[in-house]
XYZ file of C-alpha atoms in Angstrom:
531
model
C -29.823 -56.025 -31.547
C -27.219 -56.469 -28.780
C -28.437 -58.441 -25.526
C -26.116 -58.617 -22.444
C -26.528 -59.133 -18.757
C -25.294 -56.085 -17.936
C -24.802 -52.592 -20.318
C -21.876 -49.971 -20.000
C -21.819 -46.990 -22.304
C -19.375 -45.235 -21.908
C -15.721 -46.670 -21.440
C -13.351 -44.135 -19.811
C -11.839 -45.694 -16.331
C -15.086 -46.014 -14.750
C -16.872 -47.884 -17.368
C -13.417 -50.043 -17.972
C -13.371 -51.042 -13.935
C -16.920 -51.394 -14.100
C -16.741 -54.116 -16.847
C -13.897 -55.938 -15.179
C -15.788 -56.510 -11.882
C -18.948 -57.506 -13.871
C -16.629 -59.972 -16.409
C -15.002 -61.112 -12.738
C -18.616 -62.382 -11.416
C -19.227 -63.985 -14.575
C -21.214 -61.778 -16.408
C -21.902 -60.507 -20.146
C -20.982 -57.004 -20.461
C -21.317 -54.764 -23.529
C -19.405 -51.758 -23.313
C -19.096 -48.787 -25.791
C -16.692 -45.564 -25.927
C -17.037 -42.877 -28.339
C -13.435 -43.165 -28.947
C -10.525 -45.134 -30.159
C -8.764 -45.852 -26.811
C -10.897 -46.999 -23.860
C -9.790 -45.188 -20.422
C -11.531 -42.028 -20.631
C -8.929 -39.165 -18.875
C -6.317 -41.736 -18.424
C -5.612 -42.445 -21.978
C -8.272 -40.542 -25.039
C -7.987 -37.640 -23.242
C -3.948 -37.953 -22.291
C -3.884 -36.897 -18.442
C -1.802 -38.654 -16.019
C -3.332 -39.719 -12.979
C -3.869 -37.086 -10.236
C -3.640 -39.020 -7.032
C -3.505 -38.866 -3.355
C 0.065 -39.157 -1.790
C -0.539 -42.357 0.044
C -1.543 -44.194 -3.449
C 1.303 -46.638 -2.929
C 0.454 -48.153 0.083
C -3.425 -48.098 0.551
C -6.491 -46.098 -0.482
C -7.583 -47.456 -3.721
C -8.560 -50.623 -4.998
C -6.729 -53.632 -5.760
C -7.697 -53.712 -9.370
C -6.696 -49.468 -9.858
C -3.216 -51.606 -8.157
C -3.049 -53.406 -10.755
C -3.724 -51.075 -13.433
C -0.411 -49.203 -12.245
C 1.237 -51.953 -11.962
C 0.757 -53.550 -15.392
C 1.874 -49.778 -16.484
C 4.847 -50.229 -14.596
C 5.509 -54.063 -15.914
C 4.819 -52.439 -19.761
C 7.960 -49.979 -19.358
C 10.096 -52.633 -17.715
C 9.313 -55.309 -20.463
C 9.414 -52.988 -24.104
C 10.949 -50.161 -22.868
C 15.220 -49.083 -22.656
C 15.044 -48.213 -19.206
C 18.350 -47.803 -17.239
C 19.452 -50.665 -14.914
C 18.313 -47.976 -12.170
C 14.807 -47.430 -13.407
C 14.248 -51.019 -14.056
C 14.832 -52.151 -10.589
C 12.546 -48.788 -9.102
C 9.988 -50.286 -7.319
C 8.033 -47.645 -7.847
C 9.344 -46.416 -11.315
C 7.600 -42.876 -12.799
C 8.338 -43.278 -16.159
C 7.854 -39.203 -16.378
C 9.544 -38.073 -13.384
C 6.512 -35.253 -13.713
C 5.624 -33.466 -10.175
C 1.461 -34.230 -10.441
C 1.749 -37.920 -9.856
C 3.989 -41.098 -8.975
C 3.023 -42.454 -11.878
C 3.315 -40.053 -14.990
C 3.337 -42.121 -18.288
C 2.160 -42.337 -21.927
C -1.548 -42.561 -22.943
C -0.416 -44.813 -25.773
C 0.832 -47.510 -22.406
C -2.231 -46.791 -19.997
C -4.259 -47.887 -23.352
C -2.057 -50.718 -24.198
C -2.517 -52.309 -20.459
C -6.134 -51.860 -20.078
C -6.730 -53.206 -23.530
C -4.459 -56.602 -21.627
C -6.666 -56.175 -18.852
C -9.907 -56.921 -20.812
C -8.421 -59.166 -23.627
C -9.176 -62.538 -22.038
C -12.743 -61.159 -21.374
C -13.008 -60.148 -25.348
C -11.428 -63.789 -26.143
C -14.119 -65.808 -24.516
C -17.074 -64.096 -25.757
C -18.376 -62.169 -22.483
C -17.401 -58.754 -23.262
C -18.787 -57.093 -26.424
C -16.481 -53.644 -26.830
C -18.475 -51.029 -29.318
C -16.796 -48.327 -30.777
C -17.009 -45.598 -31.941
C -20.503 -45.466 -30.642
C -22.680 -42.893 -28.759
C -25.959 -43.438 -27.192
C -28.875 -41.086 -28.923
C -32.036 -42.816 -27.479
C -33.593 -45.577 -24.700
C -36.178 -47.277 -23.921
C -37.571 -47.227 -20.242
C -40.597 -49.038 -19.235
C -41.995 -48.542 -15.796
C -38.786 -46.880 -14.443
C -36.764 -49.624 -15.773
C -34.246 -48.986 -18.898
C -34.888 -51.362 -21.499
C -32.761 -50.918 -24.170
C -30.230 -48.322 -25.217
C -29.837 -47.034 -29.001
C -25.832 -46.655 -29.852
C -24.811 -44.532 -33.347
C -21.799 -45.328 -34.925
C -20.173 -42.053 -35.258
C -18.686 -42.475 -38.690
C -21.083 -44.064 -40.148
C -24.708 -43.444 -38.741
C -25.522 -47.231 -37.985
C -27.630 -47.475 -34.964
C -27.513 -50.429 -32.682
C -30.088 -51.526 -30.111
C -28.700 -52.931 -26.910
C -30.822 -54.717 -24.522
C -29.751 -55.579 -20.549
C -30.915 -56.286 -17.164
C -28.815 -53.443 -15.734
C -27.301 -50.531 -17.386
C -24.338 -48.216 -16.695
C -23.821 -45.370 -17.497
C -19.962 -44.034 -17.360
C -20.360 -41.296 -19.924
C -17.522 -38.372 -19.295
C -21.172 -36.554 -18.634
C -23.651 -38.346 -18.230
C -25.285 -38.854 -21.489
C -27.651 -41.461 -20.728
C -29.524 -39.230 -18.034
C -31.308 -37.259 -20.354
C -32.069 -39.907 -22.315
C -33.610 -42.557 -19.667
C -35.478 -39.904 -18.188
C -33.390 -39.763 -15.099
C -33.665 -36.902 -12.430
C -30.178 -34.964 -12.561
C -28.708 -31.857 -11.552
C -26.355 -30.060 -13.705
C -23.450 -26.963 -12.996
C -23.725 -25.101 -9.725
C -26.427 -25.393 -7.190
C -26.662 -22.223 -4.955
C -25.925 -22.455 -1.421
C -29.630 -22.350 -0.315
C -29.976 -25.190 -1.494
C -26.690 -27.517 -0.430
C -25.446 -25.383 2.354
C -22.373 -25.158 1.264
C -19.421 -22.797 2.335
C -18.301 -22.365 -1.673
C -21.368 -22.726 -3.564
C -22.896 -19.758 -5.073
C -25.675 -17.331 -3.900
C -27.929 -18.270 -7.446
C -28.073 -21.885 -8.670
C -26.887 -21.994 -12.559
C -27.382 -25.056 -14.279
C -24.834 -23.893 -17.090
C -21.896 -22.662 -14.740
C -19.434 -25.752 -14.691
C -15.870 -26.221 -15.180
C -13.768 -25.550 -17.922
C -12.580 -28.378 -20.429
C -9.269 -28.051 -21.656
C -7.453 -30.077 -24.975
C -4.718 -31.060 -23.995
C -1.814 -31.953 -26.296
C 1.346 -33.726 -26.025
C 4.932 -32.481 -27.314
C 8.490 -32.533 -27.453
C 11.289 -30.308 -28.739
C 14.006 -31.219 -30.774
C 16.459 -29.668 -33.274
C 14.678 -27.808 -36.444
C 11.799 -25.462 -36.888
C 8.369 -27.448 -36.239
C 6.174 -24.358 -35.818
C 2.588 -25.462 -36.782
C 0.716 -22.752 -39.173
C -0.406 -19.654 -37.695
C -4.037 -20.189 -36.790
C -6.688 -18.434 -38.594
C -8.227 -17.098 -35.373
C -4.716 -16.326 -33.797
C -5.691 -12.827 -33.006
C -8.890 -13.864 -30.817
C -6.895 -15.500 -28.610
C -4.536 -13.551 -27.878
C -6.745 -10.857 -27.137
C -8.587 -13.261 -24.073
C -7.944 -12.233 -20.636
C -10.320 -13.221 -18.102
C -10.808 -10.213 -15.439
C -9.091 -12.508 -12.327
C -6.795 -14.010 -14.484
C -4.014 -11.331 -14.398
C -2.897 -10.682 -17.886
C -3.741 -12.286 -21.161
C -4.833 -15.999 -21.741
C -1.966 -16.427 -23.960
C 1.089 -15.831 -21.729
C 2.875 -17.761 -18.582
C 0.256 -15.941 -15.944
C -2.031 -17.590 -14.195
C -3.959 -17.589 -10.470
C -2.570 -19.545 -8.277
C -5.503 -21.947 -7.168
C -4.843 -21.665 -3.528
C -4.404 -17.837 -3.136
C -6.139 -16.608 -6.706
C -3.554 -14.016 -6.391
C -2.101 -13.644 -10.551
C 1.639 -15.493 -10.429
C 4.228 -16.102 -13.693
C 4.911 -19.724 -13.698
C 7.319 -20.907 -16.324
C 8.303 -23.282 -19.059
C 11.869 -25.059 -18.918
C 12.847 -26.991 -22.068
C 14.469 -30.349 -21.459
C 15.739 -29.243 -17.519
C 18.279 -31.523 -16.230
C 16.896 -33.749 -13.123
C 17.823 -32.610 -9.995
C 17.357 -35.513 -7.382
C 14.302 -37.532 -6.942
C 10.919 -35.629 -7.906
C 8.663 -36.353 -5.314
C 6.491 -33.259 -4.801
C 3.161 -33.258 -1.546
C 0.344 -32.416 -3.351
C -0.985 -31.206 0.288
C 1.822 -28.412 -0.077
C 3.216 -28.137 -3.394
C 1.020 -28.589 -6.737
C 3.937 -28.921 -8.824
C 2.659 -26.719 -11.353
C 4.491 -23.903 -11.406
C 6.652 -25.098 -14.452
C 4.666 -26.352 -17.549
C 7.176 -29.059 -18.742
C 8.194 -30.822 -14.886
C 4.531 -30.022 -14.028
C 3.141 -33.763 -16.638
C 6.367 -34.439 -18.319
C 5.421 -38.348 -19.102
C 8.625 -39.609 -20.437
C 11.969 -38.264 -18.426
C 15.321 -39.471 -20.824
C 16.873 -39.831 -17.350
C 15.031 -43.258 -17.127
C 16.128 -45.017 -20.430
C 19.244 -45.721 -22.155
C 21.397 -42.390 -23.391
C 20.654 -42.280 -26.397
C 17.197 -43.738 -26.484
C 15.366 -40.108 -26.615
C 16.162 -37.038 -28.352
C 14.088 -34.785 -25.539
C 11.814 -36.100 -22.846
C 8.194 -35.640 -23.522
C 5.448 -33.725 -21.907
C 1.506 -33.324 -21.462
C 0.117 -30.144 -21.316
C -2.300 -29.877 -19.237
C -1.913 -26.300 -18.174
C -4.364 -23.112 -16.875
C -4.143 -21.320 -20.130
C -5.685 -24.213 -21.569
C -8.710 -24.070 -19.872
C -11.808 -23.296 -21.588
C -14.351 -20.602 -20.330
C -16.304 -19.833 -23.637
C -19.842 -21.945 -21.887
C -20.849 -25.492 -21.168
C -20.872 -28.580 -23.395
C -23.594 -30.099 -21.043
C -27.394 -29.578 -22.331
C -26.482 -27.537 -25.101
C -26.924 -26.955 -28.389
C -23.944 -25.660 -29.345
C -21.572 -28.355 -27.565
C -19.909 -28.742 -31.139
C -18.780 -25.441 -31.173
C -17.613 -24.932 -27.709
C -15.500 -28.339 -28.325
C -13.983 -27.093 -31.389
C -13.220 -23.832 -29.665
C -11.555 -25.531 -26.784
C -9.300 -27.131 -29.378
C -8.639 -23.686 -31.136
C -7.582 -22.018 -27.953
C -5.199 -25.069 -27.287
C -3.763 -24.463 -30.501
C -3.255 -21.254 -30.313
C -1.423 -21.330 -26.520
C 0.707 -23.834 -28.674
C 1.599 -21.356 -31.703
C 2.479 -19.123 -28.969
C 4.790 -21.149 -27.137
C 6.703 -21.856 -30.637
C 6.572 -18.384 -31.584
C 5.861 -15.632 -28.694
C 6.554 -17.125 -25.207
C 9.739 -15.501 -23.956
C 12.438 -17.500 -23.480
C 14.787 -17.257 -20.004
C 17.601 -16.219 -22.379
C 15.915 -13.427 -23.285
C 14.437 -14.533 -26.905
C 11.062 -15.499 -27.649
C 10.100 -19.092 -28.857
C 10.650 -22.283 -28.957
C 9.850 -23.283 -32.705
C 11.718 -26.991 -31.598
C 8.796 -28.190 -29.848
C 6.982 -30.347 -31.588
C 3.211 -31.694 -31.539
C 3.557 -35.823 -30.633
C 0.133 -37.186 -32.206
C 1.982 -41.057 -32.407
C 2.406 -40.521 -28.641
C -1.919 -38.969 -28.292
C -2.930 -41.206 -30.644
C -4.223 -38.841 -33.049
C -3.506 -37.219 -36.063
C -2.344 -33.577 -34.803
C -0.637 -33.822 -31.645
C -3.990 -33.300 -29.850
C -5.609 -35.381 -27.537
C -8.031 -37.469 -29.010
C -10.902 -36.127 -27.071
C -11.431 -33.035 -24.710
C -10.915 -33.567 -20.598
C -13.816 -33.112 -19.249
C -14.000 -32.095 -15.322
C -17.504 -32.033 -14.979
C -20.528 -33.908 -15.848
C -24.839 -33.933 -14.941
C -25.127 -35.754 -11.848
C -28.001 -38.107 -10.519
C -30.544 -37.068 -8.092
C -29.340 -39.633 -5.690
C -29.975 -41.424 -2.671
C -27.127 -39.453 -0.827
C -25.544 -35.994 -1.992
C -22.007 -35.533 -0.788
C -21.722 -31.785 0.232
C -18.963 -29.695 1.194
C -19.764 -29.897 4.839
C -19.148 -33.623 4.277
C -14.919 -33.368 3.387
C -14.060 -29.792 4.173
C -11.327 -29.514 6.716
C -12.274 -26.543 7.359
C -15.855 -27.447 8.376
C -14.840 -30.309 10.010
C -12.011 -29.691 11.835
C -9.726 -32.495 12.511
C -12.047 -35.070 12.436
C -10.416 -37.938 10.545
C -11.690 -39.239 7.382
C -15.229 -38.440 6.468
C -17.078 -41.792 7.006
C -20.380 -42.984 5.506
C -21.903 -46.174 6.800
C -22.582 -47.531 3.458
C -19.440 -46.753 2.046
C -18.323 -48.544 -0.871
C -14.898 -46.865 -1.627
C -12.217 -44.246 -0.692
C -10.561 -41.451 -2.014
C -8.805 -38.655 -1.469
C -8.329 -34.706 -3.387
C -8.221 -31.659 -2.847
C -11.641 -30.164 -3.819
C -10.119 -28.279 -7.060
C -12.713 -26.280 -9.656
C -11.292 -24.842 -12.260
C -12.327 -21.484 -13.299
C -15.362 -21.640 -14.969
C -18.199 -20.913 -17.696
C -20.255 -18.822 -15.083
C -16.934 -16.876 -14.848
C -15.624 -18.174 -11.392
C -12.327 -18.360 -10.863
C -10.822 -21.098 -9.163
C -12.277 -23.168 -5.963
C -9.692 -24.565 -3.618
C -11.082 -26.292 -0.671
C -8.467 -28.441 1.718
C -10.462 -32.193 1.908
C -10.258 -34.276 4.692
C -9.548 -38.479 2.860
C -13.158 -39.445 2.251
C -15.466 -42.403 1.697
C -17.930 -42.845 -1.458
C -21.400 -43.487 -0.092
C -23.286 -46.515 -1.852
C -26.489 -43.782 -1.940
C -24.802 -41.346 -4.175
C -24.745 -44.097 -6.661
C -28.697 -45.125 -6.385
C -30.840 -42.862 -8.303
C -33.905 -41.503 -6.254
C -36.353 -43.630 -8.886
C -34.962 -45.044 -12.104
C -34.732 -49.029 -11.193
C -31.503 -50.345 -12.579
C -29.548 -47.374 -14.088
C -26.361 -47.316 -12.416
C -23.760 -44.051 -12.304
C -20.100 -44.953 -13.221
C -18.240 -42.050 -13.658
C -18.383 -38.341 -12.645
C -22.035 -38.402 -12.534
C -22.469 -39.724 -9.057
C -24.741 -37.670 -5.946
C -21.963 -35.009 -5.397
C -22.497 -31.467 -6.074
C -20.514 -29.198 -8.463
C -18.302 -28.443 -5.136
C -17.609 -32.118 -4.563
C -17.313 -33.282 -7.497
C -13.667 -31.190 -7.474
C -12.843 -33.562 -5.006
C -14.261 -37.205 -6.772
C -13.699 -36.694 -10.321
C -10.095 -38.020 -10.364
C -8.271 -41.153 -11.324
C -8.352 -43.281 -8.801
C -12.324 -41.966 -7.692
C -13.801 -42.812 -11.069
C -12.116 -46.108 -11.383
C -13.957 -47.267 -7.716
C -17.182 -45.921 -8.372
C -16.776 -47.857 -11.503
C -15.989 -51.095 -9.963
C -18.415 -50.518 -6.922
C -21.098 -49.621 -9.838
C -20.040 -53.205 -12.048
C -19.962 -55.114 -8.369
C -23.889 -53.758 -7.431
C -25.112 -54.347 -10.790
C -23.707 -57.936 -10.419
C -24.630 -58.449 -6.852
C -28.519 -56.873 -8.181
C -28.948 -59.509 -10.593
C -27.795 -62.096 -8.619
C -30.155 -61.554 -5.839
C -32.506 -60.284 -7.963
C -32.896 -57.026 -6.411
C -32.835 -53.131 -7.269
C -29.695 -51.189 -6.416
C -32.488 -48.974 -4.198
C -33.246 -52.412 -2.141
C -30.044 -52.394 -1.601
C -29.152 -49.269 -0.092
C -32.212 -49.137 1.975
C -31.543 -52.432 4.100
C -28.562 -52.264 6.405
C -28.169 -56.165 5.993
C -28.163 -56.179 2.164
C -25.428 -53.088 2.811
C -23.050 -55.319 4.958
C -23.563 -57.974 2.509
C -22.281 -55.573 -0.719
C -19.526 -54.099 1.689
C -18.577 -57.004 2.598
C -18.391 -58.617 -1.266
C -16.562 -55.455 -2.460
C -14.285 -55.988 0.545
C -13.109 -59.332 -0.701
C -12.776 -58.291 -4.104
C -9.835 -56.090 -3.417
C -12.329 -52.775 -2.695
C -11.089 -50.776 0.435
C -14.290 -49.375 1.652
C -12.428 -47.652 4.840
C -9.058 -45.406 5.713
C -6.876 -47.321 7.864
C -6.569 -46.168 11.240
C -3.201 -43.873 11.336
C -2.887 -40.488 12.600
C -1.248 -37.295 10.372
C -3.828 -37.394 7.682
């Protein structure tokens, strides 16, 4: 048995920031990930960070700074960049079009293990892995103890802390603590909102995708045809326009059918700065998350830059991995299909000059940190979300609801953010969700469950709504509700309070805000105009 002040399963970016602002107040933290790398969709499961346009001077926190930062410092210290990348301020290894900062999973894991090192040094922070939780103990609304398995070999651990976190990719620890959540779509009758669905359905959330990473150089690397080859390239969702397996795809803003395309090792033209508020960037699969761009290291250094797909036709629609029994199988069909859209690339895509195939590109597992070129687990978009305090609806951050009203404010705001609300197409067969956000505030209520005592939510499982979590699952999001989670279980123990004391007294409020404030939290958008 495992005793700690404070208990975080689950260590994507939310349980990672969490840990840090617990470690920071002087806490002892145990925190467990199912998988090798901690940072969640940042580094197991190989996505870049999706981020709002104004991430470089304000709207996240000073730690989530620093995490890009140190990512920055890691290229400019080990890696051959060019005199002119080196002395970029605000250097993209990747030069990809979804973010400032597109760069390797292998760095992102390299700087957050840095991050937490000192913490692992002095004793205070316990890392488990691989471990899952299967069981807890809860005792008068209060969780007791958590059960971890050890997923190679079956040993099960028994952790025991004053407060617990739970930043599971979806929500794991809810079922198991006896927590009220909600889970896929509500209907509209019962949120009110603009984009939710006549009929609730508790198993209509959005697709997962496996995303892999590649390259393409000289020589045939074509993988083995898959087994189940066939299956997949006879899927074509009704609104998707043509077969699974191809370059079509809806465009998420107009779900009118549109080819995008795939160019191999394009030379750089200019600076890529694409407006996510205008331009997704997507429309070509290897500028769209190209993570390493030769163009920024020595000639010589790279044989072809190097790319994430993370791309429509991987999206998964076969049902949900959330309160089911046959999660395994929709997991290992996820990968399938991903494999599959990659034997078709080497093999059947056609080419610009007319051919068909690229069997140069080549699967980069040293650069996934895996053993196939895949990601080392699935990204997930969705997760069960607590019954909370405060559920952020549509009406909350729609534009269009709102009008030009500024930034949607909540007086017990402990964080910003800022996304598009963007849902995939789905199990429950929707296609894709595109709602214009106003920037927004995270709401200390939608982290306060509506009864368990000290169960926190640090992740994706926060009071939004299957609509609004589109717009707060990101990067940046999950990493503040992390560190806002890690800072109230601190500041709960300290006073010796419930995170539910806390949100219902305005003074204990100001007192948090103003805590989180000083740490480096922004907890409001500055006051500009041309949001």
């Amino acid at each position: 048995m495992l005793s700690a002040d404070i208990a975080i399963i689950g260590g994507g970016l939310g349980g990672v920031a969490g840990a840090l602002a617990a470690l920071r107040r002087g806490h002892r933290v145990v925190l467990s990930e199912e998988f090798p790398w901690l940072g969640g969709q940042l580094t197991s499961q190989a996505v870049p960070p999706d981020e709002h346009i104004w991430v470089e001077q304000f709207g996240v926190t000073a730690s989530y700074r620093a995490l890009r930062e140190g990512i920055r410092r890691y290229y400019r210290d080990f890696y051959p960049l060019t005199d002119a990348a080196r002395r970029e301020s605000r250097l993209n290894p990747g030069l990809g079009r979804v973010s400032r900062l597109c760069h390797e999973p292998t760095v992102a894991a390299a700087v957050i293990t840095q991050l937490l090192a000192p913490h692992r040094s002095s004793g205070r922070l316990t890392v488990l892995q691989p471990y899952v939780p299967v069981d807890a103990v809860v005792v008068a609304d209060r969780v007791e103890s958590v059960t971890l398995r050890h997923t190679g070999t079956g040993e099960e651990l028994v952790v025991e802390a004053a407060m617990v976190l739970d930043a599971t990719e979806t929500g794991d620890l809810l079922p198991l603590t006896g927590t009220e959540y909600v889970v896929g779509a509500e209907s509209r009758a019962q949120t009110g909102e603009p984009s939710a669905p006549q009929v609730a359905d508790p198993t209509n959330v959005q697709s997962i995708a496996w995303c892999f990473v590649f390259d393409h150089v000289e020589g045939d690397h074509t993988i083995d045809r898959p087994d189940d080859y066939e299956h997949w390239l006879e899927q074509a969702p009704p609104f998707w326009g043509g077969p699974m397996l191809s370059f079509t795809a809806p465009n998420p803003r107009t779900l009118e059918p549109e080819e995008r395309t795939l160019q191999v090792n394009p030379p750089i033209d200019g600076h890529v700065d694409g407006d996510p508020r205008f331009d997704a960037g997507d429309q070509d699969l290897w500028e769209f998350r190209r993570i390493v761009a030769r163009e920024n290291f020595q000639p010589g250094s790279y044989e072809s830059d190097i790319v994430l797909a993370n791309w429509p036709q991987l999206d998964y629609l076969g049902g949900s991995v959330i309160d089911t029994p046959d999660r395994a199988f929709h997991l290992t069909q996820a990968k399938a299909q991903a494999r599959a859209y990659f034997y078709w690339l080497q093999t059947e895509a056609p080419r610009p000059d007319g051919g068909y195939g690229w069997p140069g590109l080549r699967l980069r597992g040293d650069v996934a940190g895996s053993d196939d070129g895949f990601a080392q687990a699935p990204y997930i978009r969705e997760s069960r979300r607590i019954a909370a305090v405060t559920t952020v609806v549509e009406q909350d951050v729609s534009v269009e609801v709102r009008g030009d009203a500024g930034p949607a404010l909540f007086p017990d705001s402990v964080g910003v953010g800022m996304y598009r609300i963007d849902l995939h197409p789905s199990t429950g067969g929707d296609n894709y969700i595109d709602v214009e956000c106003a920037p927004f505030e995270i709401p200390l209520g939608a982290l306060v469950p509506v009864r368990t005592r000290n169960l926190i939510p640090a992740a994706k499982n926060i009071g939004t709504t299957h609509i609004t979590n589109g717009a707060y699952r990101l990067h940046p999001v999950e990493w503040n509700v992390g560190e806002s989670a890690g800072e109230l279980a601190s500041f709960c123990l300290e006073q010796s309070l419930t995170p539910r004391d806390v949100v219902s007294d305005p003074e204990l409020v100001h007192r948090f805000q103003t805590r989180l404030v000083e740490a480096g939290v922004e907890i409001h958008w500055p006051e500009i105009l041309g949001y």
